[in-house]
Amino acid sequence: MREFGEFANIDVDRFLNGVESQIARTGRLREDVAGLVGRAQDEDELVSVEYTTEGLRALDIHPKAMRLSSSELAEKIKATLQDASQDLQTRVNAVMGEVFGEEMNPMRFVADPEAAMSQVKSAEATYKRTFEDVMGELDRIRRGLE
């Protein structure tokens, strides 16, 4: 009887331990990300922002900022909020890199959708090969039973 490639040599205990480890890492990731805060301050130190996964957490406006026009202040706030959001994203990427490793970090696909599609196509090709191998083996077994 032909072997099923790597499937015949699977160490089930090792596989299950790997799954349990991945679940634990995902739980840790959820806790770590929930505690992250992105921070930013404009170059004049008039606007400070803290941003979390739940949204804006703090917005501090220095009294001197009241000397600005409303449109200038609005632009400072928007730019600083964007910087804080980017800081949070950088922190999330770092935590995910620690948990999953840089090679398997799912956040790298956000910036590079072509790499994500390449991974999907590779997985699809592997699935098709495995499916064809299994169906061929089942067909061989069926013919042997006739």
mmCIF file of N, CA and C in Angstrom:
data_model
loop_
_atom_site.group_PDB
_atom_site.id
_atom_site.type_symbol
_atom_site.label_atom_id
_atom_site.label_comp_id
_atom_site.label_asym_id
_atom_site.label_seq_id
_atom_site.Cartn_x
_atom_site.Cartn_y
_atom_site.Cartn_z
ATOM 1 N N MET A 1 0.835 -1.184 0.000
ATOM 2 C CA MET A 1 0.000 0.000 0.000
ATOM 3 C C MET A 1 0.879 1.247 0.000
ATOM 4 N N ARG A 2 0.553 2.208 -0.854
ATOM 5 C CA ARG A 2 1.346 3.429 -0.963
ATOM 6 C C ARG A 2 1.084 4.334 0.232
ATOM 7 N N GLU A 3 2.158 4.949 0.737
ATOM 8 C CA GLU A 3 2.036 5.870 1.867
ATOM 9 C C GLU A 3 1.344 7.148 1.431
ATOM 10 N N PHE A 4 0.736 7.856 2.353
ATOM 11 C CA PHE A 4 0.086 9.129 2.075
ATOM 12 C C PHE A 4 1.038 10.277 2.349
ATOM 13 N N GLY A 5 2.221 10.204 1.805
ATOM 14 C CA GLY A 5 3.193 11.283 1.975
ATOM 15 C C GLY A 5 3.478 11.515 3.452
ATOM 16 N N GLU A 6 3.509 12.770 3.846
ATOM 17 C CA GLU A 6 3.824 13.151 5.223
ATOM 18 C C GLU A 6 2.699 12.777 6.190
ATOM 19 N N PHE A 7 1.471 12.570 5.667
ATOM 20 C CA PHE A 7 0.352 12.252 6.552
ATOM 21 C C PHE A 7 0.559 10.938 7.297
ATOM 22 N N ALA A 8 1.231 9.989 6.665
ATOM 23 C CA ALA A 8 1.443 8.694 7.305
ATOM 24 C C ALA A 8 2.414 8.793 8.471
ATOM 25 N N ASN A 9 3.233 9.832 8.485
ATOM 26 C CA ASN A 9 4.249 9.968 9.523
ATOM 27 C C ASN A 9 3.936 11.063 10.537
ATOM 28 N N ILE A 10 2.683 11.477 10.608
ATOM 29 C CA ILE A 10 2.312 12.568 11.526
ATOM 30 C C ILE A 10 2.419 12.107 12.973
ATOM 31 N N ASP A 11 3.033 12.926 13.788
ATOM 32 C CA ASP A 11 3.092 12.704 15.225
ATOM 33 C C ASP A 11 1.902 13.447 15.822
ATOM 34 N N VAL A 12 0.828 12.712 16.124
ATOM 35 C CA VAL A 12 -0.425 13.318 16.553
ATOM 36 C C VAL A 12 -0.239 14.110 17.851
ATOM 37 N N ASP A 13 0.514 13.586 18.787
ATOM 38 C CA ASP A 13 0.734 14.300 20.052
ATOM 39 C C ASP A 13 1.452 15.624 19.804
ATOM 40 N N ARG A 14 2.448 15.593 18.957
ATOM 41 C CA ARG A 14 3.186 16.821 18.644
ATOM 42 C C ARG A 14 2.271 17.828 17.942
ATOM 43 N N PHE A 15 1.442 17.323 17.041
ATOM 44 C CA PHE A 15 0.499 18.181 16.328
ATOM 45 C C PHE A 15 -0.476 18.833 17.308
ATOM 46 N N LEU A 16 -1.046 18.042 18.221
ATOM 47 C CA LEU A 16 -1.998 18.580 19.199
ATOM 48 C C LEU A 16 -1.324 19.572 20.146
ATOM 49 N N ASN A 17 -0.089 19.282 20.541
ATOM 50 C CA ASN A 17 0.646 20.243 21.372
ATOM 51 C C ASN A 17 0.867 21.557 20.622
ATOM 52 N N GLY A 18 1.141 21.445 19.333
ATOM 53 C CA GLY A 18 1.310 22.642 18.509
ATOM 54 C C GLY A 18 0.031 23.456 18.438
ATOM 55 N N VAL A 19 -1.097 22.772 18.299
ATOM 56 C CA VAL A 19 -2.392 23.458 18.259
ATOM 57 C C VAL A 19 -2.661 24.148 19.601
ATOM 58 N N GLU A 20 -2.414 23.441 20.694
ATOM 59 C CA GLU A 20 -2.615 24.033 22.022
ATOM 60 C C GLU A 20 -1.703 25.241 22.225
ATOM 61 N N SER A 21 -0.486 25.137 21.750
ATOM 62 C CA SER A 21 0.457 26.243 21.862
ATOM 63 C C SER A 21 -0.034 27.440 21.057
ATOM 64 N N GLN A 22 -0.552 27.184 19.869
ATOM 65 C CA GLN A 22 -1.069 28.265 19.018
ATOM 66 C C GLN A 22 -2.271 28.940 19.676
ATOM 67 N N ILE A 23 -3.135 28.165 20.299
ATOM 68 C CA ILE A 23 -4.296 28.729 20.994
ATOM 69 C C ILE A 23 -3.832 29.596 22.158
ATOM 70 N N ALA A 24 -2.849 29.137 22.898
ATOM 71 C CA ALA A 24 -2.313 29.922 24.019
ATOM 72 C C ALA A 24 -1.688 31.218 23.520
ATOM 73 N N ARG A 25 -0.943 31.137 22.425
ATOM 74 C CA ARG A 25 -0.321 32.352 21.870
ATOM 75 C C ARG A 25 -1.378 33.335 21.387
ATOM 76 N N THR A 26 -2.441 32.819 20.803
ATOM 77 C CA THR A 26 -3.518 33.690 20.325
ATOM 78 C C THR A 26 -4.205 34.379 21.500
ATOM 79 N N GLY A 27 -4.404 33.658 22.600
ATOM 80 C CA GLY A 27 -4.979 34.273 23.802
ATOM 81 C C GLY A 27 -4.070 35.360 24.353
ATOM 82 N N ARG A 28 -2.777 35.078 24.383
ATOM 83 C CA ARG A 28 -1.810 36.073 24.850
ATOM 84 C C ARG A 28 -1.816 37.287 23.931
ATOM 85 N N LEU A 29 -1.901 37.036 22.641
ATOM 86 C CA LEU A 29 -1.933 38.119 21.661
ATOM 87 C C LEU A 29 -3.130 39.026 21.914
ATOM 88 N N ARG A 30 -4.289 38.434 22.147
ATOM 89 C CA ARG A 30 -5.502 39.217 22.405
ATOM 90 C C ARG A 30 -5.310 40.121 23.618
ATOM 91 N N GLU A 31 -4.733 39.575 24.672
ATOM 92 C CA GLU A 31 -4.488 40.368 25.877
ATOM 93 C C GLU A 31 -3.458 41.462 25.628
ATOM 94 N N ASP A 32 -2.377 41.113 24.930
ATOM 95 C CA ASP A 32 -1.320 42.086 24.650
ATOM 96 C C ASP A 32 -1.825 43.232 23.788
ATOM 97 N N VAL A 33 -2.584 42.906 22.746
ATOM 98 C CA VAL A 33 -3.079 43.938 21.837
ATOM 99 C C VAL A 33 -4.085 44.832 22.548
ATOM 100 N N ALA A 34 -4.908 44.255 23.413
ATOM 101 C CA ALA A 34 -5.901 45.059 24.140
ATOM 102 C C ALA A 34 -5.232 46.104 25.025
ATOM 103 N N GLY A 35 -4.019 45.845 25.472
ATOM 104 C CA GLY A 35 -3.320 46.779 26.348
ATOM 105 C C GLY A 35 -2.451 47.799 25.620
ATOM 106 N N LEU A 36 -2.390 47.709 24.301
ATOM 107 C CA LEU A 36 -1.522 48.620 23.556
ATOM 108 C C LEU A 36 -2.141 50.007 23.420
ATOM 109 N N VAL A 37 -1.271 51.010 23.434
ATOM 110 C CA VAL A 37 -1.691 52.396 23.257
ATOM 111 C C VAL A 37 -0.749 53.054 22.259
ATOM 112 N N GLY A 38 -1.335 53.640 21.228
ATOM 113 C CA GLY A 38 -0.564 54.433 20.288
ATOM 114 C C GLY A 38 -0.550 55.870 20.782
ATOM 115 N N ARG A 39 0.607 56.490 20.734
ATOM 116 C CA ARG A 39 0.725 57.861 21.235
ATOM 117 C C ARG A 39 1.376 58.740 20.176
ATOM 118 N N ALA A 40 0.955 60.012 20.161
ATOM 119 C CA ALA A 40 1.580 60.975 19.253
ATOM 120 C C ALA A 40 1.390 62.376 19.814
ATOM 121 N N GLN A 41 2.318 63.239 19.421
ATOM 122 C CA GLN A 41 2.256 64.640 19.812
ATOM 123 C C GLN A 41 2.737 65.447 18.610
ATOM 124 N N ASP A 42 2.068 66.563 18.340
ATOM 125 C CA ASP A 42 2.512 67.364 17.202
ATOM 126 C C ASP A 42 3.854 68.001 17.511
ATOM 127 N N GLU A 43 4.520 68.510 16.468
ATOM 128 C CA GLU A 43 5.873 69.045 16.628
ATOM 129 C C GLU A 43 5.923 70.270 17.536
ATOM 130 N N ASP A 44 4.815 70.996 17.655
ATOM 131 C CA ASP A 44 4.785 72.176 18.529
ATOM 132 C C ASP A 44 4.367 71.838 19.960
ATOM 133 N N GLU A 45 4.068 70.557 20.199
ATOM 134 C CA GLU A 45 3.619 70.070 21.513
ATOM 135 C C GLU A 45 2.342 70.756 21.977
ATOM 136 N N LEU A 46 1.460 71.042 21.021
ATOM 137 C CA LEU A 46 0.176 71.659 21.354
ATOM 138 C C LEU A 46 -0.942 70.621 21.449
ATOM 139 N N VAL A 47 -0.778 69.507 20.728
ATOM 140 C CA VAL A 47 -1.804 68.462 20.700
ATOM 141 C C VAL A 47 -1.147 67.119 21.004
ATOM 142 N N SER A 48 -1.731 66.389 21.954
ATOM 143 C CA SER A 48 -1.272 65.036 22.293
ATOM 144 C C SER A 48 -2.464 64.089 22.196
ATOM 145 N N VAL A 49 -2.208 62.899 21.644
ATOM 146 C CA VAL A 49 -3.278 61.929 21.432
ATOM 147 C C VAL A 49 -2.834 60.560 21.915
ATOM 148 N N GLU A 50 -3.774 59.829 22.513
ATOM 149 C CA GLU A 50 -3.597 58.409 22.818
ATOM 150 C C GLU A 50 -4.708 57.661 22.107
ATOM 151 N N TYR A 51 -4.324 56.600 21.388
ATOM 152 C CA TYR A 51 -5.270 55.847 20.569
ATOM 153 C C TYR A 51 -5.119 54.365 20.875
ATOM 154 N N THR A 52 -6.229 53.675 21.109
ATOM 155 C CA THR A 52 -6.216 52.239 21.401
ATOM 156 C C THR A 52 -7.033 51.493 20.357
ATOM 157 N N THR A 53 -7.122 50.188 20.511
ATOM 158 C CA THR A 53 -7.925 49.395 19.582
ATOM 159 C C THR A 53 -9.402 49.761 19.682
ATOM 160 N N GLU A 54 -9.796 50.390 20.764
ATOM 161 C CA GLU A 54 -11.189 50.820 20.933
ATOM 162 C C GLU A 54 -11.420 52.225 20.395
ATOM 163 N N GLY A 55 -10.354 52.915 19.982
ATOM 164 C CA GLY A 55 -10.496 54.263 19.431
ATOM 165 C C GLY A 55 -9.742 55.288 20.258
ATOM 166 N N LEU A 56 -10.163 56.527 20.115
ATOM 167 C CA LEU A 56 -9.511 57.635 20.802
ATOM 168 C C LEU A 56 -9.665 57.484 22.309
ATOM 169 N N ARG A 57 -8.537 57.489 23.016
ATOM 170 C CA ARG A 57 -8.577 57.347 24.474
ATOM 171 C C ARG A 57 -8.332 58.683 25.157
ATOM 172 N N ALA A 58 -7.439 59.491 24.606
ATOM 173 C CA ALA A 58 -7.140 60.785 25.225
ATOM 174 C C ALA A 58 -6.773 61.789 24.140
ATOM 175 N N LEU A 59 -7.239 62.996 24.334
ATOM 176 C CA LEU A 59 -6.902 64.119 23.466
ATOM 177 C C LEU A 59 -6.619 65.299 24.375
ATOM 178 N N ASP A 60 -5.353 65.707 24.407
ATOM 179 C CA ASP A 60 -4.949 66.841 25.231
ATOM 180 C C ASP A 60 -4.566 67.994 24.323
ATOM 181 N N ILE A 61 -5.155 69.146 24.598
ATOM 182 C CA ILE A 61 -4.872 70.351 23.818
ATOM 183 C C ILE A 61 -4.289 71.394 24.761
ATOM 184 N N HIS A 62 -3.078 71.818 24.460
ATOM 185 C CA HIS A 62 -2.392 72.824 25.273
ATOM 186 C C HIS A 62 -3.131 74.151 25.120
ATOM 187 N N PRO A 63 -3.234 74.936 26.193
ATOM 188 C CA PRO A 63 -3.934 76.224 26.107
ATOM 189 C C PRO A 63 -3.394 77.128 24.993
ATOM 190 N N LYS A 64 -2.117 77.051 24.684
ATOM 191 C CA LYS A 64 -1.546 77.880 23.616
ATOM 192 C C LYS A 64 -2.164 77.551 22.248
ATOM 193 N N ALA A 65 -2.726 76.344 22.126
ATOM 194 C CA ALA A 65 -3.337 75.940 20.857
ATOM 195 C C ALA A 65 -4.568 76.784 20.539
ATOM 196 N N MET A 66 -5.137 77.428 21.542
ATOM 197 C CA MET A 66 -6.322 78.250 21.331
ATOM 198 C C MET A 66 -5.999 79.505 20.516
ATOM 199 N N ARG A 67 -4.735 79.788 20.337
ATOM 200 C CA ARG A 67 -4.319 80.936 19.523
ATOM 201 C C ARG A 67 -4.392 80.607 18.027
ATOM 202 N N LEU A 68 -4.473 79.322 17.720
ATOM 203 C CA LEU A 68 -4.569 78.893 16.324
ATOM 204 C C LEU A 68 -5.979 79.124 15.801
ATOM 205 N N SER A 69 -6.096 79.216 14.481
ATOM 206 C CA SER A 69 -7.440 79.272 13.898
ATOM 207 C C SER A 69 -8.088 77.898 14.066
ATOM 208 N N SER A 70 -9.387 77.846 13.954
ATOM 209 C CA SER A 70 -10.075 76.566 14.132
ATOM 210 C C SER A 70 -9.626 75.557 13.082
ATOM 211 N N SER A 71 -9.381 76.000 11.853
ATOM 212 C CA SER A 71 -8.954 75.064 10.808
ATOM 213 C C SER A 71 -7.529 74.567 11.077
ATOM 214 N N GLU A 72 -6.644 75.438 11.585
ATOM 215 C CA GLU A 72 -5.278 75.012 11.909
ATOM 216 C C GLU A 72 -5.296 73.995 13.048
ATOM 217 N N LEU A 73 -6.104 74.275 14.064
ATOM 218 C CA LEU A 73 -6.200 73.347 15.197
ATOM 219 C C LEU A 73 -6.790 72.015 14.742
ATOM 220 N N ALA A 74 -7.821 72.078 13.894
ATOM 221 C CA ALA A 74 -8.431 70.843 13.387
ATOM 222 C C ALA A 74 -7.408 70.013 12.615
ATOM 223 N N GLU A 75 -6.598 70.654 11.792
ATOM 224 C CA GLU A 75 -5.572 69.938 11.032
ATOM 225 C C GLU A 75 -4.534 69.309 11.955
ATOM 226 N N LYS A 76 -4.127 70.028 12.998
ATOM 227 C CA LYS A 76 -3.161 69.480 13.973
ATOM 228 C C LYS A 76 -3.746 68.256 14.662
ATOM 229 N N ILE A 77 -5.008 68.360 15.046
ATOM 230 C CA ILE A 77 -5.665 67.244 15.736
ATOM 231 C C ILE A 77 -5.748 66.041 14.799
ATOM 232 N N LYS A 78 -6.192 66.249 13.576
ATOM 233 C CA LYS A 78 -6.319 65.137 12.626
ATOM 234 C C LYS A 78 -4.960 64.491 12.347
ATOM 235 N N ALA A 79 -3.941 65.313 12.128
ATOM 236 C CA ALA A 79 -2.609 64.768 11.834
ATOM 237 C C ALA A 79 -2.050 64.004 13.026
ATOM 238 N N THR A 80 -2.249 64.535 14.221
ATOM 239 C CA THR A 80 -1.729 63.871 15.420
ATOM 240 C C THR A 80 -2.499 62.583 15.693
ATOM 241 N N LEU A 81 -3.794 62.603 15.441
ATOM 242 C CA LEU A 81 -4.601 61.387 15.591
ATOM 243 C C LEU A 81 -4.125 60.320 14.602
ATOM 244 N N GLN A 82 -3.838 60.716 13.383
ATOM 245 C CA GLN A 82 -3.315 59.778 12.386
ATOM 246 C C GLN A 82 -1.973 59.199 12.840
ATOM 247 N N ASP A 83 -1.111 60.048 13.390
ATOM 248 C CA ASP A 83 0.195 59.577 13.878
ATOM 249 C C ASP A 83 0.029 58.593 15.032
ATOM 250 N N ALA A 84 -0.912 58.864 15.932
ATOM 251 C CA ALA A 84 -1.153 57.958 17.063
ATOM 252 C C ALA A 84 -1.710 56.628 16.568
ATOM 253 N N SER A 85 -2.585 56.686 15.576
ATOM 254 C CA SER A 85 -3.137 55.464 14.989
ATOM 255 C C SER A 85 -2.024 54.648 14.343
ATOM 256 N N GLN A 86 -1.126 55.315 13.645
ATOM 257 C CA GLN A 86 0.013 54.625 13.021
ATOM 258 C C GLN A 86 0.943 54.035 14.074
ATOM 259 N N ASP A 87 1.138 54.755 15.179
ATOM 260 C CA ASP A 87 1.962 54.239 16.272
ATOM 261 C C ASP A 87 1.343 52.970 16.841
ATOM 262 N N LEU A 88 0.021 52.981 17.006
ATOM 263 C CA LEU A 88 -0.666 51.782 17.494
ATOM 264 C C LEU A 88 -0.475 50.632 16.512
ATOM 265 N N GLN A 89 -0.617 50.907 15.224
ATOM 266 C CA GLN A 89 -0.442 49.862 14.214
ATOM 267 C C GLN A 89 0.964 49.275 14.271
ATOM 268 N N THR A 90 1.955 50.129 14.454
ATOM 269 C CA THR A 90 3.348 49.675 14.566
ATOM 270 C C THR A 90 3.507 48.761 15.784
ATOM 271 N N ARG A 91 2.894 49.139 16.889
ATOM 272 C CA ARG A 91 2.965 48.325 18.108
ATOM 273 C C ARG A 91 2.260 46.978 17.921
ATOM 274 N N VAL A 92 1.105 46.990 17.260
ATOM 275 C CA VAL A 92 0.377 45.742 16.994
ATOM 276 C C VAL A 92 1.232 44.833 16.117
ATOM 277 N N ASN A 93 1.835 45.404 15.070
ATOM 278 C CA ASN A 93 2.710 44.614 14.192
ATOM 279 C C ASN A 93 3.851 43.979 14.977
ATOM 280 N N ALA A 94 4.441 44.742 15.892
ATOM 281 C CA ALA A 94 5.556 44.220 16.688
ATOM 282 C C ALA A 94 5.107 43.062 17.570
ATOM 283 N N VAL A 95 3.963 43.203 18.221
ATOM 284 C CA VAL A 95 3.462 42.143 19.097
ATOM 285 C C VAL A 95 3.129 40.897 18.270
ATOM 286 N N MET A 96 2.493 41.105 17.129
ATOM 287 C CA MET A 96 2.146 39.955 16.289
ATOM 288 C C MET A 96 3.411 39.281 15.760
ATOM 289 N N GLY A 97 4.437 40.058 15.471
ATOM 290 C CA GLY A 97 5.709 39.481 15.047
ATOM 291 C C GLY A 97 6.334 38.639 16.144
ATOM 292 N N GLU A 98 6.206 39.093 17.395
ATOM 293 C CA GLU A 98 6.740 38.318 18.522
ATOM 294 C C GLU A 98 5.973 37.019 18.706
ATOM 295 N N VAL A 99 4.654 37.075 18.554
ATOM 296 C CA VAL A 99 3.812 35.901 18.799
ATOM 297 C C VAL A 99 3.914 34.888 17.660
ATOM 298 N N PHE A 100 3.797 35.366 16.419
ATOM 299 C CA PHE A 100 3.761 34.463 15.275
ATOM 300 C C PHE A 100 5.105 34.300 14.581
ATOM 301 N N GLY A 101 6.051 35.178 14.881
ATOM 302 C CA GLY A 101 7.302 35.204 14.140
ATOM 303 C C GLY A 101 7.112 36.063 12.903
ATOM 304 N N GLU A 102 8.152 36.692 12.460
ATOM 305 C CA GLU A 102 8.026 37.625 11.337
ATOM 306 C C GLU A 102 7.569 36.938 10.056
ATOM 307 N N GLU A 103 8.008 35.720 9.839
ATOM 308 C CA GLU A 103 7.642 35.021 8.606
ATOM 309 C C GLU A 103 6.150 34.709 8.552
ATOM 310 N N MET A 104 5.542 34.394 9.690
ATOM 311 C CA MET A 104 4.129 34.023 9.722
ATOM 312 C C MET A 104 3.231 35.143 10.240
ATOM 313 N N ASN A 105 3.767 36.335 10.398
ATOM 314 C CA ASN A 105 3.001 37.470 10.911
ATOM 315 C C ASN A 105 1.904 37.837 9.914
ATOM 316 N N PRO A 106 0.630 37.657 10.298
ATOM 317 C CA PRO A 106 -0.455 37.958 9.360
ATOM 318 C C PRO A 106 -0.531 39.438 8.980
ATOM 319 N N MET A 107 0.015 40.312 9.802
ATOM 320 C CA MET A 107 -0.049 41.742 9.511
ATOM 321 C C MET A 107 0.815 42.136 8.312
ATOM 322 N N ARG A 108 1.773 41.295 7.952
ATOM 323 C CA ARG A 108 2.614 41.657 6.813
ATOM 324 C C ARG A 108 1.816 41.613 5.522
ATOM 325 N N PHE A 109 0.706 40.879 5.510
ATOM 326 C CA PHE A 109 -0.116 40.803 4.313
ATOM 327 C C PHE A 109 -0.983 42.043 4.117
ATOM 328 N N VAL A 110 -1.197 42.802 5.187
ATOM 329 C CA VAL A 110 -1.977 44.032 5.074
ATOM 330 C C VAL A 110 -1.252 45.010 4.159
ATOM 331 N N ALA A 111 0.041 45.120 4.321
ATOM 332 C CA ALA A 111 0.836 46.046 3.518
ATOM 333 C C ALA A 111 1.210 45.457 2.156
ATOM 334 N N ASP A 112 1.114 44.135 2.005
ATOM 335 C CA ASP A 112 1.524 43.498 0.759
ATOM 336 C C ASP A 112 0.485 42.462 0.322
ATOM 337 N N PRO A 113 -0.625 42.928 -0.279
ATOM 338 C CA PRO A 113 -1.680 41.989 -0.679
ATOM 339 C C PRO A 113 -1.213 40.978 -1.728
ATOM 340 N N GLU A 114 -0.201 41.328 -2.526
ATOM 341 C CA GLU A 114 0.300 40.372 -3.512
ATOM 342 C C GLU A 114 0.949 39.173 -2.826
ATOM 343 N N ALA A 115 1.634 39.417 -1.710
ATOM 344 C CA ALA A 115 2.227 38.311 -0.954
ATOM 345 C C ALA A 115 1.131 37.426 -0.373
ATOM 346 N N ALA A 116 0.046 38.047 0.072
ATOM 347 C CA ALA A 116 -1.079 37.273 0.601
ATOM 348 C C ALA A 116 -1.664 36.386 -0.492
ATOM 349 N N MET A 117 -1.852 36.956 -1.678
ATOM 350 C CA MET A 117 -2.418 36.179 -2.775
ATOM 351 C C MET A 117 -1.481 35.053 -3.184
ATOM 352 N N SER A 118 -0.182 35.308 -3.138
ATOM 353 C CA SER A 118 0.801 34.272 -3.445
ATOM 354 C C SER A 118 0.678 33.109 -2.460
ATOM 355 N N GLN A 119 0.517 33.427 -1.170
ATOM 356 C CA GLN A 119 0.349 32.389 -0.146
ATOM 357 C C GLN A 119 -0.931 31.593 -0.397
ATOM 358 N N VAL A 120 -2.006 32.283 -0.766
ATOM 359 C CA VAL A 120 -3.281 31.613 -1.037
ATOM 360 C C VAL A 120 -3.128 30.662 -2.229
ATOM 361 N N LYS A 121 -2.465 31.133 -3.289
ATOM 362 C CA LYS A 121 -2.272 30.295 -4.473
ATOM 363 C C LYS A 121 -1.398 29.082 -4.153
ATOM 364 N N SER A 122 -0.386 29.279 -3.329
ATOM 365 C CA SER A 122 0.473 28.172 -2.931
ATOM 366 C C SER A 122 -0.317 27.141 -2.119
ATOM 367 N N ALA A 123 -1.139 27.620 -1.199
ATOM 368 C CA ALA A 123 -1.968 26.712 -0.389
ATOM 369 C C ALA A 123 -2.961 25.972 -1.275
ATOM 370 N N GLU A 124 -3.524 26.686 -2.245
ATOM 371 C CA GLU A 124 -4.480 26.059 -3.164
ATOM 372 C C GLU A 124 -3.800 24.944 -3.968
ATOM 373 N N ALA A 125 -2.605 25.210 -4.460
ATOM 374 C CA ALA A 125 -1.872 24.200 -5.234
ATOM 375 C C ALA A 125 -1.559 22.977 -4.364
ATOM 376 N N THR A 126 -1.155 23.205 -3.118
ATOM 377 C CA THR A 126 -0.863 22.101 -2.201
ATOM 378 C C THR A 126 -2.124 21.289 -1.936
ATOM 379 N N TYR A 127 -3.245 21.985 -1.723
ATOM 380 C CA TYR A 127 -4.519 21.302 -1.483
ATOM 381 C C TYR A 127 -4.882 20.441 -2.692
ATOM 382 N N LYS A 128 -4.748 20.998 -3.880
ATOM 383 C CA LYS A 128 -5.113 20.245 -5.086
ATOM 384 C C LYS A 128 -4.252 18.996 -5.242
ATOM 385 N N ARG A 129 -2.941 19.147 -5.014
ATOM 386 C CA ARG A 129 -2.048 17.983 -5.120
ATOM 387 C C ARG A 129 -2.436 16.907 -4.107
ATOM 388 N N THR A 130 -2.688 17.333 -2.874
ATOM 389 C CA THR A 130 -3.060 16.385 -1.822
ATOM 390 C C THR A 130 -4.379 15.708 -2.157
ATOM 391 N N PHE A 131 -5.350 16.485 -2.622
ATOM 392 C CA PHE A 131 -6.652 15.930 -2.987
ATOM 393 C C PHE A 131 -6.502 14.899 -4.111
ATOM 394 N N GLU A 132 -5.721 15.248 -5.128
ATOM 395 C CA GLU A 132 -5.512 14.322 -6.239
ATOM 396 C C GLU A 132 -4.810 13.049 -5.768
ATOM 397 N N ASP A 133 -3.832 13.178 -4.888
ATOM 398 C CA ASP A 133 -3.139 12.004 -4.351
ATOM 399 C C ASP A 133 -4.104 11.108 -3.578
ATOM 400 N N VAL A 134 -4.917 11.715 -2.726
ATOM 401 C CA VAL A 134 -5.867 10.937 -1.921
ATOM 402 C C VAL A 134 -6.891 10.265 -2.822
ATOM 403 N N MET A 135 -7.430 11.005 -3.789
ATOM 404 C CA MET A 135 -8.439 10.419 -4.682
ATOM 405 C C MET A 135 -7.824 9.289 -5.521
ATOM 406 N N GLY A 136 -6.588 9.477 -5.953
ATOM 407 C CA GLY A 136 -5.904 8.414 -6.703
ATOM 408 C C GLY A 136 -5.729 7.170 -5.858
ATOM 409 N N GLU A 137 -5.347 7.363 -4.602
ATOM 410 C CA GLU A 137 -5.157 6.214 -3.702
ATOM 411 C C GLU A 137 -6.488 5.532 -3.420
ATOM 412 N N LEU A 138 -7.550 6.304 -3.213
ATOM 413 C CA LEU A 138 -8.873 5.709 -2.986
ATOM 414 C C LEU A 138 -9.342 4.950 -4.227
ATOM 415 N N ASP A 139 -9.060 5.481 -5.401
ATOM 416 C CA ASP A 139 -9.433 4.796 -6.637
ATOM 417 C C ASP A 139 -8.665 3.483 -6.762
ATOM 418 N N ARG A 140 -7.375 3.513 -6.414
ATOM 419 C CA ARG A 140 -6.563 2.303 -6.464
ATOM 420 C C ARG A 140 -7.114 1.255 -5.493
ATOM 421 N N ILE A 141 -7.502 1.686 -4.292
ATOM 422 C CA ILE A 141 -8.077 0.761 -3.306
ATOM 423 C C ILE A 141 -9.384 0.188 -3.805
ATOM 424 N N ARG A 142 -10.221 1.047 -4.408
ATOM 425 C CA ARG A 142 -11.505 0.587 -4.937
ATOM 426 C C ARG A 142 -11.297 -0.481 -6.024
ATOM 427 N N ARG A 143 -10.353 -0.222 -6.919
ATOM 428 C CA ARG A 143 -10.069 -1.190 -7.986
ATOM 429 C C ARG A 143 -9.551 -2.497 -7.375
ATOM 430 N N GLY A 144 -8.772 -2.409 -6.323
ATOM 431 C CA GLY A 144 -8.241 -3.609 -5.676
ATOM 432 C C GLY A 144 -9.317 -4.436 -4.994
ATOM 433 N N LEU A 145 -10.385 -3.773 -4.553
ATOM 434 C CA LEU A 145 -11.478 -4.489 -3.877
ATOM 435 C C LEU A 145 -12.444 -5.123 -4.847
ATOM 436 N N GLU A 146 -12.425 -4.687 -6.114
ATOM 437 C CA GLU A 146 -13.392 -5.237 -7.103
ATOM 438 C C GLU A 146 -13.040 -6.628 -7.538
#
